[in-house]
Coordinates of C-alpha atoms in Angstrom, one line a residue:
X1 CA 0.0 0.0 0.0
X2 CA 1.2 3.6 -0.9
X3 CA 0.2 5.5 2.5
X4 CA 2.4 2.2 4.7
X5 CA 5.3 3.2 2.1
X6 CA 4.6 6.8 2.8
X7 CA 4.5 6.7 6.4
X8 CA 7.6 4.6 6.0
X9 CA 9.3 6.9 4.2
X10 CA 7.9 9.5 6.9
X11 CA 9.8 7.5 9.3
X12 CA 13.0 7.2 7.7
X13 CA 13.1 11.3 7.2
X14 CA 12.2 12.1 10.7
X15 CA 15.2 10.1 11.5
X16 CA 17.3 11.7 9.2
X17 CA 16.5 14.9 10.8
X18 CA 17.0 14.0 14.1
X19 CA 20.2 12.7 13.8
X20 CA 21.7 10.2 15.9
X21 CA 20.6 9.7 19.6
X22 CA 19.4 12.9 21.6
X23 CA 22.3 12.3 23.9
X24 CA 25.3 13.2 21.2
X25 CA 23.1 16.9 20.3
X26 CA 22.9 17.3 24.0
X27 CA 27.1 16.9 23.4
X28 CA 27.5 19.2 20.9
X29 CA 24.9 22.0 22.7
X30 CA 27.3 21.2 25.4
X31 CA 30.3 22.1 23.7
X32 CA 28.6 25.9 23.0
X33 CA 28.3 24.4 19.5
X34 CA 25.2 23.8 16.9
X35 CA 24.4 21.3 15.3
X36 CA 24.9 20.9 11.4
X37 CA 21.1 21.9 10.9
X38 CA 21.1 24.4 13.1
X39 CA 23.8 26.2 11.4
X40 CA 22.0 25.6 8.0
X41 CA 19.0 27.0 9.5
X42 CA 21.1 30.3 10.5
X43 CA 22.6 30.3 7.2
X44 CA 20.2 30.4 4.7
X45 CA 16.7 32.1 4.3
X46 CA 14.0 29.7 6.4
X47 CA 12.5 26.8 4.6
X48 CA 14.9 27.3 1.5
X49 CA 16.7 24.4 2.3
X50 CA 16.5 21.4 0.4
X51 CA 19.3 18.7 1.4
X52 CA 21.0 16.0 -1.6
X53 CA 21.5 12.2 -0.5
X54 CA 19.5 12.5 3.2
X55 CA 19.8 8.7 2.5
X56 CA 23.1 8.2 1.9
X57 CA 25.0 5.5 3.9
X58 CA 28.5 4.2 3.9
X59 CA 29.6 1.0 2.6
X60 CA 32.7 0.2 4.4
X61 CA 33.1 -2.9 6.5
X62 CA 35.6 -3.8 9.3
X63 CA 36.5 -2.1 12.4
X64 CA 32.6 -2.4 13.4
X65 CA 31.5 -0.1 10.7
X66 CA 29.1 -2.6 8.7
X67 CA 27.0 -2.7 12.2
X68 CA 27.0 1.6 12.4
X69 CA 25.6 2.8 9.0
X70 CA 23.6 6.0 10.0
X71 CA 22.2 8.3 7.7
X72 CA 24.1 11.0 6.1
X73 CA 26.9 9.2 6.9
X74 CA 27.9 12.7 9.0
X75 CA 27.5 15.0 6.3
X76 CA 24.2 17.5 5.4
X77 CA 24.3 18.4 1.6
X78 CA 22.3 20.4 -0.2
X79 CA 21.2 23.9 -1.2
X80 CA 19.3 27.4 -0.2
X81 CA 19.2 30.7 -0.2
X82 CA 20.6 33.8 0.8
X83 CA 18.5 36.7 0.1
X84 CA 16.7 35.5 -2.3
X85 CA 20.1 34.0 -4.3
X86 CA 20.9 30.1 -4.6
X87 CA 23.7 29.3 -2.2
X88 CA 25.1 25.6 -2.0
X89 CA 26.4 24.3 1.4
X90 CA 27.7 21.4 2.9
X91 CA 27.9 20.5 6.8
X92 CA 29.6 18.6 8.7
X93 CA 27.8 16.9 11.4
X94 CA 30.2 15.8 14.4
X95 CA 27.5 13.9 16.1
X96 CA 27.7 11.2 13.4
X97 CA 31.7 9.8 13.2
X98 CA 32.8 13.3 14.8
X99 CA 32.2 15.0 11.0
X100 CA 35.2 12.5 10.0
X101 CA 35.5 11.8 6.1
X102 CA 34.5 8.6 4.4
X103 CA 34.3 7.6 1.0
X104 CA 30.1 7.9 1.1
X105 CA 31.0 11.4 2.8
X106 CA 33.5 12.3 0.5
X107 CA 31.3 11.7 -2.8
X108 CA 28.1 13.8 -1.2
X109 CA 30.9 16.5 -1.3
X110 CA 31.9 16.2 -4.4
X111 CA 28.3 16.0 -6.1
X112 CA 27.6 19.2 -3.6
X113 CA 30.4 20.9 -5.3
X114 CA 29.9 20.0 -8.7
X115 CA 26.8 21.1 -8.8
X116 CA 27.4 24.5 -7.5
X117 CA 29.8 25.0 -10.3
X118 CA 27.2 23.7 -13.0
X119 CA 24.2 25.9 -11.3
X120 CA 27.2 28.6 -10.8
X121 CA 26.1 29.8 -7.2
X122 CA 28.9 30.5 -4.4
X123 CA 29.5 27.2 -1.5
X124 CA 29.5 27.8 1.8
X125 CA 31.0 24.8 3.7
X126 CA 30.3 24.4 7.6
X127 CA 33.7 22.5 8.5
X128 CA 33.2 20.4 12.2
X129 CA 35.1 17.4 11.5
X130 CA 37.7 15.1 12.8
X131 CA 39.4 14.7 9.8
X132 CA 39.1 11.3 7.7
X133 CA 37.9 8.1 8.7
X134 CA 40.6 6.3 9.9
X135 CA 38.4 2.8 9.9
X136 CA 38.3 3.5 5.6
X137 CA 42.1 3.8 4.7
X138 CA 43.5 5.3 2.0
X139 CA 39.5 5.4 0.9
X140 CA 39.2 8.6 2.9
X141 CA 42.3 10.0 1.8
X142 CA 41.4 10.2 -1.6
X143 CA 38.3 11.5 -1.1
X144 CA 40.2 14.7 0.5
X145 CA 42.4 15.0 -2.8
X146 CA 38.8 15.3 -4.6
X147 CA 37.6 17.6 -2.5
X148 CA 41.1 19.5 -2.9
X149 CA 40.7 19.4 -7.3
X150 CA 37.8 20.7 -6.8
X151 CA 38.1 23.8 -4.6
X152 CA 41.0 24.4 -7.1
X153 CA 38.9 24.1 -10.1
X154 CA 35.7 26.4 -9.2
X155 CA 38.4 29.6 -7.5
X156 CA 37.6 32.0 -9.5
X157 CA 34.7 30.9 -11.0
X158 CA 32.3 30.7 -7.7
X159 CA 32.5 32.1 -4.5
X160 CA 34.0 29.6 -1.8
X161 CA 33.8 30.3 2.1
X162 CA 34.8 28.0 4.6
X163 CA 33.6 28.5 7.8
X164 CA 35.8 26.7 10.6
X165 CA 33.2 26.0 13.9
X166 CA 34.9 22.8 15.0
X167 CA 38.5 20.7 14.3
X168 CA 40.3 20.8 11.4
X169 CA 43.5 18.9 11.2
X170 CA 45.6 17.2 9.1
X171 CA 45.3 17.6 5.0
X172 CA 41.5 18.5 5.8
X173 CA 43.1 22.1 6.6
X174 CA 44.2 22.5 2.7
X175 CA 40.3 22.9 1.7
X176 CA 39.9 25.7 3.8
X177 CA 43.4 27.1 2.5
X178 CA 42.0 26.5 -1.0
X179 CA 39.2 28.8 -0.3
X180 CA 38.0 32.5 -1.1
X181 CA 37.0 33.4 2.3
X182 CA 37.7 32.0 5.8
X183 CA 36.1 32.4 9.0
X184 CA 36.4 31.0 12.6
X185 CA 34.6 31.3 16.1
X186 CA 37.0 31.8 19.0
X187 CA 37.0 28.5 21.6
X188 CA 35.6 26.1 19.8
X189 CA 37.1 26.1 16.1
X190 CA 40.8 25.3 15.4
X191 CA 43.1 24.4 12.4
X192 CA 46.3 22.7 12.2
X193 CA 48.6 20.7 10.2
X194 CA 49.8 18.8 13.6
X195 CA 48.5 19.0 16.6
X196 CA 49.5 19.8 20.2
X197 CA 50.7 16.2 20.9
X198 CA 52.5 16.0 17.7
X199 CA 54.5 19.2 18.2
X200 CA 55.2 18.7 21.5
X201 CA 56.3 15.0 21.0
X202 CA 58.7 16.7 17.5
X203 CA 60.0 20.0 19.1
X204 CA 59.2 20.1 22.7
X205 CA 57.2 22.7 22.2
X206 CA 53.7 22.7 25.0
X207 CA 50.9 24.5 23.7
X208 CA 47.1 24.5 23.8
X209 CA 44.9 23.5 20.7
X210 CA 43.9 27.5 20.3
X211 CA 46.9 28.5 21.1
X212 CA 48.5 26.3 18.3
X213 CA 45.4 26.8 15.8
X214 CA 42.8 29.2 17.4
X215 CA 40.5 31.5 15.6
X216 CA 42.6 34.8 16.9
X217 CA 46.0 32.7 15.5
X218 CA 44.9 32.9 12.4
X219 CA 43.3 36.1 12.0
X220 CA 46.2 37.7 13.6
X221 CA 49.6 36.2 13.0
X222 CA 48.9 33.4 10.6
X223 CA 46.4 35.3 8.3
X224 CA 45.1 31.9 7.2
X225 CA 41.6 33.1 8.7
X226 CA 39.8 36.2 7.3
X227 CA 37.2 36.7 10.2
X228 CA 37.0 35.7 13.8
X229 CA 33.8 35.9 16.0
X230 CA 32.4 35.0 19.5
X231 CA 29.9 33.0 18.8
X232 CA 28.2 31.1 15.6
X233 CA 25.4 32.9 15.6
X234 CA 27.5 36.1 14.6
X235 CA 29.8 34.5 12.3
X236 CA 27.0 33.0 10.3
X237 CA 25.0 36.8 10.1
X238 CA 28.0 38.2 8.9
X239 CA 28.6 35.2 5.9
X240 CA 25.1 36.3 4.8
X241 CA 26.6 39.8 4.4
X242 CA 29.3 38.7 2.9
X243 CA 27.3 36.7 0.2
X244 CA 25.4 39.9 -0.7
X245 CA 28.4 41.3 -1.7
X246 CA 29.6 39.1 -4.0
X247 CA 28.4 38.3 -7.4
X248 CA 26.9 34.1 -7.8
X249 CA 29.9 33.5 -10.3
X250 CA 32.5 35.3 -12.3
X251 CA 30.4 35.4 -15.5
X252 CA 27.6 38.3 -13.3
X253 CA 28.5 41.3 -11.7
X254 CA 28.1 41.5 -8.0
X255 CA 24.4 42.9 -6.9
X256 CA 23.6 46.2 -6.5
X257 CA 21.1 47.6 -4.6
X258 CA 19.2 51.2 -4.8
X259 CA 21.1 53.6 -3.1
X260 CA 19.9 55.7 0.2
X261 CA 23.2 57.9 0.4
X262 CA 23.4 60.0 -2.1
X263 CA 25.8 59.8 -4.5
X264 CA 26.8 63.6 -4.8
X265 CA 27.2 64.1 -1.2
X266 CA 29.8 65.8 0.1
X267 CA 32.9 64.6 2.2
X268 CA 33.7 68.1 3.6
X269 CA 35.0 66.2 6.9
X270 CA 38.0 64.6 5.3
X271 CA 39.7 68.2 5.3
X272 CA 40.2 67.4 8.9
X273 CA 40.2 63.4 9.5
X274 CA 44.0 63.7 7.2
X275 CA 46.3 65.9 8.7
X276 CA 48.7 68.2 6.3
X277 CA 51.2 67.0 8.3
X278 CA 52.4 63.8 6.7
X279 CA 54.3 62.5 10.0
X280 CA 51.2 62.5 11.8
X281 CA 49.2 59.6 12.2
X282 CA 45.3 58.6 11.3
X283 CA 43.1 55.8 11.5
X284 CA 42.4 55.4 7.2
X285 CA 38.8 53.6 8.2
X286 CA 37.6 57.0 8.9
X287 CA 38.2 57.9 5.7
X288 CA 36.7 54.9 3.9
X289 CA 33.6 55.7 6.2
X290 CA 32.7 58.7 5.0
X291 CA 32.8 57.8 1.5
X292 CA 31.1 54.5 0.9
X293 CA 27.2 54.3 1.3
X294 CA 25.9 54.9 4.7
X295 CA 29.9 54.3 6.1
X296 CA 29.1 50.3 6.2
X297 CA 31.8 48.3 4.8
X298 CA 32.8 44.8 5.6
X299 CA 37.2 44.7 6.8
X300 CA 38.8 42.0 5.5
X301 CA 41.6 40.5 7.4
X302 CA 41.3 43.3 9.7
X303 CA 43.4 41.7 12.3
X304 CA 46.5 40.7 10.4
X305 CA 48.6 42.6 8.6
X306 CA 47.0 45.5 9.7
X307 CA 48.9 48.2 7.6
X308 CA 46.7 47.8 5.4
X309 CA 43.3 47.8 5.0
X310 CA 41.0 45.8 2.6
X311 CA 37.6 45.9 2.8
X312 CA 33.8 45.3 0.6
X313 CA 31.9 47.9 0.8
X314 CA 29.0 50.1 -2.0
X315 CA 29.4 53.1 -3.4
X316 CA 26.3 54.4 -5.3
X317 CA 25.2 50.6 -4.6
X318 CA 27.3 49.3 -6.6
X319 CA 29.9 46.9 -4.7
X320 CA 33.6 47.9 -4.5
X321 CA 36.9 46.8 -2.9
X322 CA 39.1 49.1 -1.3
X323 CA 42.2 48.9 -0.5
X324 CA 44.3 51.7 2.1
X325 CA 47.7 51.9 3.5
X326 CA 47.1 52.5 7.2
X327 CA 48.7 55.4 8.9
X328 CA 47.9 54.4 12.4
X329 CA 50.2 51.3 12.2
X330 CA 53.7 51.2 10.8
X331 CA 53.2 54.9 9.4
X332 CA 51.5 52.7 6.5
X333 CA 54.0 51.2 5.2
X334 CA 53.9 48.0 3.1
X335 CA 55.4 45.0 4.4
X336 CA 55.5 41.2 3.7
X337 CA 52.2 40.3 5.1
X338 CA 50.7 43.4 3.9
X339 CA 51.5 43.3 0.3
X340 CA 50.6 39.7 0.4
X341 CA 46.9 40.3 2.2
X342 CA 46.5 43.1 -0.5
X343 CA 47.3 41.0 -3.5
X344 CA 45.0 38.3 -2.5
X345 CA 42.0 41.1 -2.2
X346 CA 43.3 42.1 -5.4
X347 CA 42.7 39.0 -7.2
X348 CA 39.7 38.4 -5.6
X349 CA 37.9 41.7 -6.9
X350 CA 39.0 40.9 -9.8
X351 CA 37.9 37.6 -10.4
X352 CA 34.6 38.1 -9.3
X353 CA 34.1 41.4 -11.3
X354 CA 34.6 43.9 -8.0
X355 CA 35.7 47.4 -9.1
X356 CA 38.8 48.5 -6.9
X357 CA 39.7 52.0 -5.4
X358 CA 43.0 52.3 -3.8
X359 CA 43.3 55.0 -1.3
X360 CA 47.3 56.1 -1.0
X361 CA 49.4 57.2 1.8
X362 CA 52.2 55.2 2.1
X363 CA 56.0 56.7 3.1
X364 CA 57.5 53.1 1.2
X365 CA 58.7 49.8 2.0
X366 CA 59.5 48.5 5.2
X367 CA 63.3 48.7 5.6
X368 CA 65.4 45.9 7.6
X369 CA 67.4 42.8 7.3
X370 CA 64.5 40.3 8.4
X371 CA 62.0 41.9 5.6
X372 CA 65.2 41.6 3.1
X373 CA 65.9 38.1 4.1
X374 CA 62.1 37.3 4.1
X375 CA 61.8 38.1 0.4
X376 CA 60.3 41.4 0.4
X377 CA 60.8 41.7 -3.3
X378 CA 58.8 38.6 -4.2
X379 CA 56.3 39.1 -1.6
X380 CA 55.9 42.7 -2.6
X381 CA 56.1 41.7 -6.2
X382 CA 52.8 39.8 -6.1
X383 CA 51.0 43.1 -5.0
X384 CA 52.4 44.9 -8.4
X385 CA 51.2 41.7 -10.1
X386 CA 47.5 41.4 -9.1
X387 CA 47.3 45.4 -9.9
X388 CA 48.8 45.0 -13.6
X389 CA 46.8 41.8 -13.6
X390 CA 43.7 42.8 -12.8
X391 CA 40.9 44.2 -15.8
X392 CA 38.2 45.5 -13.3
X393 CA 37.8 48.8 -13.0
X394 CA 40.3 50.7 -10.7
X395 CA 40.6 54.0 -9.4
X396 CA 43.1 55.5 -7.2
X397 CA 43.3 58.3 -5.1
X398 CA 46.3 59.9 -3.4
X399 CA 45.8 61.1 0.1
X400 CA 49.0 62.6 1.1
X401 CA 52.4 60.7 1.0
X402 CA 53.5 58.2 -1.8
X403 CA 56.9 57.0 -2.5
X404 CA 58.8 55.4 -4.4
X405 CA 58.5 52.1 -5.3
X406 CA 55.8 51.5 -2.9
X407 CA 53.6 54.4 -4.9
X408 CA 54.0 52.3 -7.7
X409 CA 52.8 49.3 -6.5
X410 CA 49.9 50.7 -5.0
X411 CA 48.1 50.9 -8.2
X412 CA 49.3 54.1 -9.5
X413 CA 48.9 55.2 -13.1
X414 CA 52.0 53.6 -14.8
X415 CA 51.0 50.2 -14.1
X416 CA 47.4 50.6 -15.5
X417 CA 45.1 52.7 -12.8
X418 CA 42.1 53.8 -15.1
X419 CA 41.8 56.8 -13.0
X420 CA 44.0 58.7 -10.7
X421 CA 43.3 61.9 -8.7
X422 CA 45.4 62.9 -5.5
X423 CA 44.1 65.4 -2.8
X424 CA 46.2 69.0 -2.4
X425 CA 48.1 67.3 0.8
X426 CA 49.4 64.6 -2.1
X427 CA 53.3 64.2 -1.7
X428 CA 54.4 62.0 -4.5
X429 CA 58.1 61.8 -5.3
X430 CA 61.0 59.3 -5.5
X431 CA 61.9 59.6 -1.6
X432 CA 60.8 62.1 1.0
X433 CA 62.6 65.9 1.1
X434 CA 64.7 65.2 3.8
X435 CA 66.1 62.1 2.4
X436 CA 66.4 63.4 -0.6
X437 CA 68.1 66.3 0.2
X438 CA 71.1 64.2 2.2
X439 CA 71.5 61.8 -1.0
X440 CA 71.6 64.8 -3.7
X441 CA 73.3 67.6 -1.5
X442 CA 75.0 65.4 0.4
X443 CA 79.0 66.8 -0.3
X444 CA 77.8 70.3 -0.1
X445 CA 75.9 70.0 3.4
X446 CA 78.9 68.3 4.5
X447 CA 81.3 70.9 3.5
X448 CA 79.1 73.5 5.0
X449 CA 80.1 75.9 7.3
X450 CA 76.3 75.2 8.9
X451 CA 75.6 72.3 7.6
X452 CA 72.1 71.9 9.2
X453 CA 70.9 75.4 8.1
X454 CA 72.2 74.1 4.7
X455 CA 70.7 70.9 4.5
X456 CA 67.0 72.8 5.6
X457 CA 67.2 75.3 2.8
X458 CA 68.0 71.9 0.2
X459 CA 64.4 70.4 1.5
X460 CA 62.4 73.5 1.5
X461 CA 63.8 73.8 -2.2
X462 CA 63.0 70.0 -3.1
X463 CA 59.7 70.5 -1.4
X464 CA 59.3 73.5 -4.0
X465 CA 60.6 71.9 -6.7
X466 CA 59.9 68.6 -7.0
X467 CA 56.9 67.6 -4.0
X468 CA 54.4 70.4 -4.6
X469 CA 50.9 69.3 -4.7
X470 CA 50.7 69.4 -8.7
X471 CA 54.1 68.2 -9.9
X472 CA 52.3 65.3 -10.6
X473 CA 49.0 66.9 -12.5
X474 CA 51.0 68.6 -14.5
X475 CA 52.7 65.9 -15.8
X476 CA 50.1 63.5 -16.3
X477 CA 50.7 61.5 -13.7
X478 CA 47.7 62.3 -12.0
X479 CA 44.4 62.9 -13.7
X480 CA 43.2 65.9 -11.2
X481 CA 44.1 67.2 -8.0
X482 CA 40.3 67.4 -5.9
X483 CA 39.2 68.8 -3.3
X484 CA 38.8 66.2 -0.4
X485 CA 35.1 67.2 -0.3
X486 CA 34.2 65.9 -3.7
X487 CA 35.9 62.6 -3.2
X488 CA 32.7 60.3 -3.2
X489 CA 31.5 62.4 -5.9
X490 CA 34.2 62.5 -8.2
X491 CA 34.5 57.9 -7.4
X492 CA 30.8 57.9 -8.2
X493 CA 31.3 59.8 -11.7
X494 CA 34.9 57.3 -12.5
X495 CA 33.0 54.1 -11.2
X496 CA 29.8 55.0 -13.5
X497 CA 32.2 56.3 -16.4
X498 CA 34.2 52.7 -16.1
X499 CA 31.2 50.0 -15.5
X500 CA 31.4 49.0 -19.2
X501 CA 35.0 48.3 -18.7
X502 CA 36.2 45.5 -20.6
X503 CA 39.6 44.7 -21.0
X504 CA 41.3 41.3 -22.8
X505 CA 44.4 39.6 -21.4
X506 CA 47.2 38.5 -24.0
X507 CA 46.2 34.9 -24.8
X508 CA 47.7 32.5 -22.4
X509 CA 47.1 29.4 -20.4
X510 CA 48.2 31.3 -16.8
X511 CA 50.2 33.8 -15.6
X512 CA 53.2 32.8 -13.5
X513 CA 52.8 34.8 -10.3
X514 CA 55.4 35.5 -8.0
X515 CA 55.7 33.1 -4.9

């Protein structure tokens, strides 16, 4: 009879969705964690979800497994949305097999994946899991090195965030790497290649699974983590956000919305939030907040590498990047980590169609024998290439200092910035005055009978000569020099000017990056 087989089936899908016995949720809850459909839940719009292979069960044998075949087999598939917008997901559930891999999980991943690529609509993959299934071998192990083609395949093409709310050790950590977007929650996510035990047994080393791999590790010193947040709830609003600000795939722009800021307003409060005096120090978010709509943006990486900042924001409704060398630490200058966190942000905008503005102020590169021996050239090297590389519109504007190479690899004109304006505090030049002065004048201030009074009267003349506010306008190498009022203006007028952009790379099966 149909209605047995129907209640049957009933049956079978309640059990699916209560998972394994109330006892192991109780666990989890216990942990401060959610469980896998409770994150969904947060995730996507309600009742959007539906789940792929509820049914799914392993196959393996041995070790006790043929008598433990739940379903799932410890992984929720499927997809939503997000505002209206398809979004695919997978989640690990650590109540089943503590989220560990097994062939039967691996494959619900890969058909998860592959058809986000095919529908082309971003993934979101809740990661709580264990690592692989020991009991299936090598089994589990290659279903990682799928997972691994995969993520490698669709960068660039969809979206990919990985949100870490559990363990991840071991190769399941390159997935995550592999990724567009990381987040974490602090306490009860973690990431490592070898664990506590491990390191101590190896080096000697005694240290605490967060304290090894913690969320605030690897938003601020490893930079393998993008966001970090108290609690799932948060990190799970904030993924939302992030997902209405990028585009479903790299063949559609990212959406816009209808604007309440207008996009003529002016930005008469920058005058005063940048001092003339380019020794004196400002927080560069204040800055981005007055010009973007309603001063929201969404920081990336805004724990590490702070130097610079990188962050998703609209201007006019449209969604931009911006990128902007930070005053208030190191001066601004750029660094390993920070040419490195800028070139990824880079690459990412462009990829996904995201126009960039660069906001400059940046005295050069950091100087010393660890950033020499660190390779400082190569790292800062991949900056310059994600600029030149990069077809999206971009639009930079010069805030007060800019030097030397540094300028240059902050998108400036001569490697391919549509538009350029600086502000009348701009300082661009090779070096600044006073170093100048002691490199060019350098035998006559020594040979001075005042050779301070000499070596001022040098700078004030460089200053004249060579660092005036439109030594650069008049020679091209600006567009205009604006007044710091009509900022959001004038990037509402270059962004609308440029949204038909379209520019062709010579013909070529990669570029090959600096590493």
């Amino acid at each position: 009879m149909m209605s047995e087989r129907l209640r049957e089936l009933e049956a079978i899908r309640e059990e699916v969705r209560q998972g394994p016995d109330p006892k192991a949720t109780e666990r989890q809850h216990a942990k401060g964690k959610l469980t896998a459909r409770e994150r969904i839940e947060l995730l996507l719009d309600p009742g959007s979800f539906h789940e792929v292979e509820p049914l799914r069960r392993h196959r393996a044998t041995g070790f006790g497994l043929e008598a433990k075949r739940p379903y799932t087999d410890g992984v929720i598939t499927g997809w939503g949305t997000v505002e209206g917008r398809t979004v695919f997901v997978y989640a690990h559930d650590f109540r089943i097999f503590g989220g560990a891999l097994g062939e039967a999980h691996a494959q619900k991943i890969h058909k998860i994946m592959d058809m986000a690529v095919e529908a082309g609509a971003p993934l979101v993959s809740l990661n709580d899991g264990a690592g692989a299934r020991i009991q299936e071998g090598v089994t589990a192990l290659a279903g990682y090195g799928g997972i691994f083609r995969r993520n490698t395949a669709a960068s660039g093409v969809i979206p990919q965030i990985s949100v870490m709310l559990g363990p991840c050790a071991g190769g399941a950590a390159y997935s995550p790497a592999l990724t567009d977007f990381v987040f974490m929650v602090r306490e009860t996510s973690q990431m490592f290649i070898t664990g506590p035990d491990v390191v101590q047994a190896v080096t000697g080393e005694e240290i605490t699974h967060n304290g090894l791999g913690g969320a605030d590790v690897h938003a601020g010193t490893s930079g393998v983590a993008h966001f970090a947040y108290d609690d799932e709830a948060e990190c799970l609003e904030d993924v939302r956000y992030l997902l209405s600000l990028l585009p479903s795939n790299n063949r559609e722009l990212p959406p816009a919305v209808v604007p309440e800021d207008a996009p003529d307003r002016r930005t008469d409060a920058l005058r005063d939030l940048v001092p003339v005096d380019g020794n004196r120090p400002y927080d560069v978010r204040a800055v981005i907040e007055e010009i973007v709509d309603d001063g929201e943006f969404l920081e990336v990486h805004e724990a590490w590498a702070r130097n610079v900042v990188c962050a998703l924001a609209r201007i006019d409704g449209q969604v931009v990047g911006l990128v902007a060398n930070q005053p208030n630490v190191l001066a601004g200058v750029l660094d390993i980590h920070a040419s490195e966190k800028a070139a990824r942000f880079v690459q990412m905008c462009d990829a996904f169609n995201i126009p960039i503005v660069t906001l400059i102020d940046v005295p050069g590169f950091l100087p010393g024998v660890d950033q020499e021996h660190g390779g400082i050239i190569r790292h800062g090297a991949k900056l310059l290439y994600a600029y030149c590389n990069a077809t999206v519109p971009r639009v930079s504007v010069v805030l007060r200092k800019a030097y030397g190479g540094a300028y240059i690899v902050m998108d400036s004109q001569s490697i391919g910035a549509d538009v350029t304006y600086a502000w009348p505090t701009n300082e661009i030049a090779v070096m600044g005055a006073e170093g100048a002065a002691n490199v060019i004048f350098r035998r006559e201030i020594a040979a001075a009978d005042d050779p301070e009074a000499v070596r001022q009267q040098r700078i004030k003349e460089y200053k004249a000569e060579l660092m005036h506010p439109y030594y650069a306008a008049e020679r091209g190498l600006v567009d205009d020099v604006i007044d710091p009022g009509e900022t959001r203006a004038v990037l509402v007028r270059s962004l609308a000017m440029l949204s038909a952009k379209h520019a062709d790379l010579p013909a070529r099966k990669h570029g090959n990056p600096p590493q």
